[in-house]
């Protein structure tokens, strides 16, 4: 009665550290860990692929601020999860991966699925370790959870040898380890705040950029006060959407290229000057732009562009410092400047172009038509998961977010295949919270294929996710059925079919139907609206809309933003 197994210690330690969700695939030697997790009150969701399981666990970390757990078997199971760990590290989302491994007395002997797991995970995580004994498990789990959420969040790995899972130890010999507290809050140096204020006051064309770090840091209330008091235009990064509503009067997302190109001072709130923001360099930015950088990570300061002010600290706390400073100074950016006029003119012009594309009535439909009608029907508070190439990029501009952490996409790592795992995580969190918010997963047909079998997971757990596959028969673009038939006449398709093509008009809707969900084949606006209305109103099981669009549909033509004097920028 006073003994406890390794599996029980793992589960109880995770629960003590505030871990509420576990996603994984069981097998030797971790089946008992999943069972112990359920006994400890942790929700366990069995997935169909370890990558998707790790994506789901990391999304829980982003949505809740506490890591989800990902449970995998040894060798190949752990290797499959590495993609999810790398994605979590790049996105700065907390996740704890628990991996079974070979029995200790079989190491180096060629054991079943033997692999140097702890060493391999060091490349993909902030912390990677194996407890030296059963007694050490609670302390190692605590350190993994703490490391995943302290500083810049990320992935952590705990290795459990197979012979430790069912081994017993007396409870009295196991040191009790309490739950680690939330990360400590740090403030920016006041001298740097002063530099930021001096830079901001001197600006003619200021711009705030709100990143997913601000979303993760729960900075929405502070940023709302700051933006509305200061009068600054702001631009969200893809997962910064919703920190402030996309329809906020200060949001200039519809003039993104011009805002980035012509801003003379940029306040960077929880965003990085990486590829997603063109590194902060010409030709996409003014070569003389001054950057005020807010970040939790000291090593991020000065990446690609040396900041005029480096505000190191918790994003919410730093925003409040800046707000206090501008309030004391009584400073506000005027609403009648040439800069505001320029941005508003460009937003109006871009919106007009998109609307013209959206109102086209030709069949097959294009991206803009699909997203236009979706936007009219989706609830304001729905959680939008999106991935794909054009599907994700065009959808970002046309599907608004009004609340923080209501958009999950391919992220910093540009990872395809994350969508269904993210959607499962969001649906589980919503169910646990008793919330009624819808989860809508908007997928390109190529992106859907990476983790399409997870529709069975949705059906098995009766998660009412609405999947919308925007199907253009390919990667970036495809071909129509008649062209496909002509290609087949030319010989072996592996030698004549364009590498970007997929099977034309593949019936992804029937995949969902096969597992008990609802599938809809959509070709017209009327069918799209009807299927989406039915899916959103019948919130008892998952649905999939297979929306067939033109294989040649593309985003609106882009004017090269490096033409500084081009009036259309």
Coordinates of C-alpha atoms in Angstrom, one line a residue, residues 112-311:
X112 CA 14.4 -3.2 -29.1
X113 CA 14.2 0.4 -30.5
X114 CA 17.4 1.4 -28.7
X115 CA 18.4 5.0 -29.6
X116 CA 20.4 7.7 -27.8
X117 CA 17.2 9.6 -27.0
X118 CA 18.4 12.0 -24.3
X119 CA 21.3 13.1 -26.5
X120 CA 19.2 13.4 -29.6
X121 CA 16.6 15.6 -27.9
X122 CA 19.2 18.2 -26.7
X123 CA 19.1 19.6 -30.3
X124 CA 15.4 20.1 -30.1
X125 CA 14.7 21.1 -26.5
X126 CA 15.7 23.4 -23.6
X127 CA 16.2 20.5 -21.2
X128 CA 16.7 16.8 -21.8
X129 CA 17.4 14.3 -19.0
X130 CA 16.7 10.8 -17.7
X131 CA 15.9 10.4 -13.9
X132 CA 18.7 8.4 -12.3
X133 CA 16.2 6.6 -10.1
X134 CA 12.5 6.4 -9.3
X135 CA 13.0 8.7 -6.4
X136 CA 14.4 11.4 -8.7
X137 CA 11.3 11.4 -11.0
X138 CA 9.4 14.2 -9.3
X139 CA 12.3 16.5 -9.2
X140 CA 13.2 15.9 -12.9
X141 CA 9.5 16.4 -14.0
X142 CA 9.4 19.7 -12.0
X143 CA 12.6 20.9 -13.7
X144 CA 11.2 20.0 -17.1
X145 CA 8.0 21.9 -16.5
X146 CA 9.8 24.9 -15.0
X147 CA 12.3 25.0 -17.8
X148 CA 9.5 24.8 -20.4
X149 CA 7.8 28.0 -19.1
X150 CA 10.6 30.1 -17.6
X151 CA 12.5 32.5 -19.8
X152 CA 11.7 31.9 -23.5
X153 CA 9.3 29.0 -23.4
X154 CA 10.1 25.8 -25.3
X155 CA 10.2 22.0 -25.4
X156 CA 11.7 19.8 -22.7
X157 CA 12.3 16.0 -22.7
X158 CA 12.2 13.4 -19.9
X159 CA 13.4 9.9 -20.7
X160 CA 12.0 6.9 -18.9
X161 CA 13.7 3.6 -19.1
X162 CA 11.3 0.7 -19.7
X163 CA 12.3 -1.1 -16.5
X164 CA 11.5 2.0 -14.5
X165 CA 7.8 2.1 -15.5
X166 CA 6.6 -0.8 -13.5
X167 CA 9.3 -0.8 -10.8
X168 CA 8.2 0.0 -7.3
X169 CA 9.6 2.3 -4.6
X170 CA 8.3 3.2 -1.2
X171 CA 6.5 6.5 -1.1
X172 CA 8.3 7.5 2.0
X173 CA 11.6 7.5 0.2
X174 CA 10.4 9.9 -2.6
X175 CA 10.9 13.5 -1.9
X176 CA 7.8 15.6 -2.3
X177 CA 8.3 18.4 -4.9
X178 CA 5.7 21.1 -4.9
X179 CA 4.4 22.9 -8.0
X180 CA 6.7 25.4 -9.6
X181 CA 5.3 28.9 -9.4
X182 CA 4.5 31.0 -12.5
X183 CA 7.5 32.6 -14.2
X184 CA 8.9 35.6 -12.3
X185 CA 8.0 39.0 -13.9
X186 CA 10.9 41.3 -14.8
X187 CA 10.8 45.0 -15.8
X188 CA 12.8 46.8 -18.4
X189 CA 15.7 49.0 -17.4
X190 CA 14.4 52.6 -16.8
X191 CA 17.2 54.1 -18.9
X192 CA 16.0 52.0 -21.9
X193 CA 12.4 53.1 -21.3
X194 CA 13.7 56.7 -21.5
X195 CA 15.5 56.0 -24.7
X196 CA 12.3 54.4 -26.1
X197 CA 10.3 57.5 -25.2
X198 CA 12.9 59.9 -26.8
X199 CA 12.9 57.8 -30.0
X200 CA 9.1 57.5 -30.1
X201 CA 8.5 61.3 -29.6
X202 CA 10.8 62.1 -32.5
X203 CA 9.1 59.7 -34.9
X204 CA 7.1 60.9 -37.9
X205 CA 5.9 57.5 -39.1
X206 CA 5.7 55.1 -36.0
X207 CA 4.3 51.6 -36.1
X208 CA 3.7 49.0 -33.4
X209 CA 4.1 45.3 -34.3
X210 CA 2.3 42.9 -32.1
X211 CA 3.7 39.3 -32.1
X212 CA 2.6 36.0 -30.8
X213 CA 4.9 36.6 -27.8
X214 CA 2.4 39.3 -26.7
X215 CA -0.4 36.8 -27.2
X216 CA 1.4 34.1 -25.1
X217 CA 2.3 36.7 -22.5
X218 CA -1.4 37.7 -22.0
X219 CA -0.6 41.3 -22.9
X220 CA -3.9 42.1 -24.5
X221 CA -5.3 44.5 -21.9
X222 CA -2.1 46.4 -21.5
X223 CA -1.6 46.8 -25.2
X224 CA -5.2 47.9 -25.7
X225 CA -4.6 50.7 -23.2
X226 CA -1.2 51.6 -24.7
X227 CA -2.4 51.7 -28.4
X228 CA -5.6 53.6 -27.6
X229 CA -3.8 56.2 -25.4
X230 CA -0.8 56.6 -27.8
X231 CA -2.9 56.6 -31.0
X232 CA -0.3 54.5 -32.8
X233 CA -1.1 52.4 -35.8
X234 CA -0.4 48.7 -35.2
X235 CA 0.3 45.6 -37.3
X236 CA -0.2 42.1 -36.0
X237 CA 2.0 39.2 -37.0
X238 CA -0.1 36.1 -38.0
X239 CA -0.5 34.7 -34.5
X240 CA -0.5 38.2 -33.0
X241 CA -3.9 38.6 -34.7
X242 CA -6.6 39.1 -32.1
X243 CA -4.4 40.4 -29.3
X244 CA -6.2 43.5 -30.4
X245 CA -9.2 42.9 -32.7
X246 CA -8.5 42.9 -36.4
X247 CA -11.2 45.5 -36.9
X248 CA -9.7 47.9 -34.4
X249 CA -9.5 51.4 -35.9
X250 CA -5.7 51.5 -35.3
X251 CA -5.1 48.2 -37.1
X252 CA -3.3 48.7 -40.4
X253 CA -2.9 45.0 -41.5
X254 CA -4.5 45.7 -44.8
X255 CA -1.5 48.0 -45.6
X256 CA 1.2 45.7 -44.2
X257 CA 3.8 46.1 -46.9
X258 CA 3.6 49.9 -47.0
X259 CA 3.5 50.1 -43.2
X260 CA 6.7 48.1 -42.9
X261 CA 8.5 49.8 -45.7
X262 CA 7.9 53.4 -44.7
X263 CA 7.8 53.3 -40.9
X264 CA 10.6 55.3 -39.3
X265 CA 10.2 53.9 -35.8
X266 CA 8.9 50.4 -35.0
X267 CA 7.9 49.1 -31.5
X268 CA 8.3 45.4 -31.6
X269 CA 6.1 43.7 -28.9
X270 CA 6.9 40.0 -28.6
X271 CA 7.9 39.6 -32.3
X272 CA 11.2 38.7 -33.8
X273 CA 12.9 40.3 -36.8
X274 CA 13.2 37.0 -38.6
X275 CA 12.0 35.8 -42.0
X276 CA 8.4 36.6 -41.2
X277 CA 9.3 40.3 -40.8
X278 CA 11.9 40.2 -43.6
X279 CA 14.7 40.5 -41.0
X280 CA 13.9 44.2 -40.5
X281 CA 16.2 45.0 -43.4
X282 CA 15.9 46.7 -46.8
X283 CA 14.4 46.4 -49.3
X284 CA 11.3 45.6 -47.2
X285 CA 12.2 48.2 -44.5
X286 CA 13.5 51.8 -44.4
X287 CA 17.3 51.4 -44.1
X288 CA 17.2 54.1 -41.4
X289 CA 14.3 52.6 -39.3
X290 CA 14.7 52.7 -35.6
X291 CA 13.5 49.7 -33.6
X292 CA 12.3 49.6 -30.0
X293 CA 12.5 46.0 -29.1
X294 CA 10.5 44.3 -26.3
X295 CA 11.4 40.7 -25.6
X296 CA 11.8 38.3 -22.7
X297 CA 15.1 36.9 -24.2
X298 CA 18.3 38.9 -23.9
X299 CA 19.9 37.0 -26.8
X300 CA 17.2 38.1 -29.1
X301 CA 18.1 41.8 -28.7
X302 CA 19.9 43.1 -31.7
X303 CA 19.3 40.2 -34.0
X304 CA 19.6 41.6 -37.6
X305 CA 18.9 45.2 -36.5
X306 CA 20.5 46.9 -33.5
X307 CA 17.7 48.4 -31.4
X308 CA 17.4 52.0 -30.5
X309 CA 16.1 50.8 -27.1
X310 CA 16.3 47.2 -25.8
X311 CA 13.4 46.6 -23.4

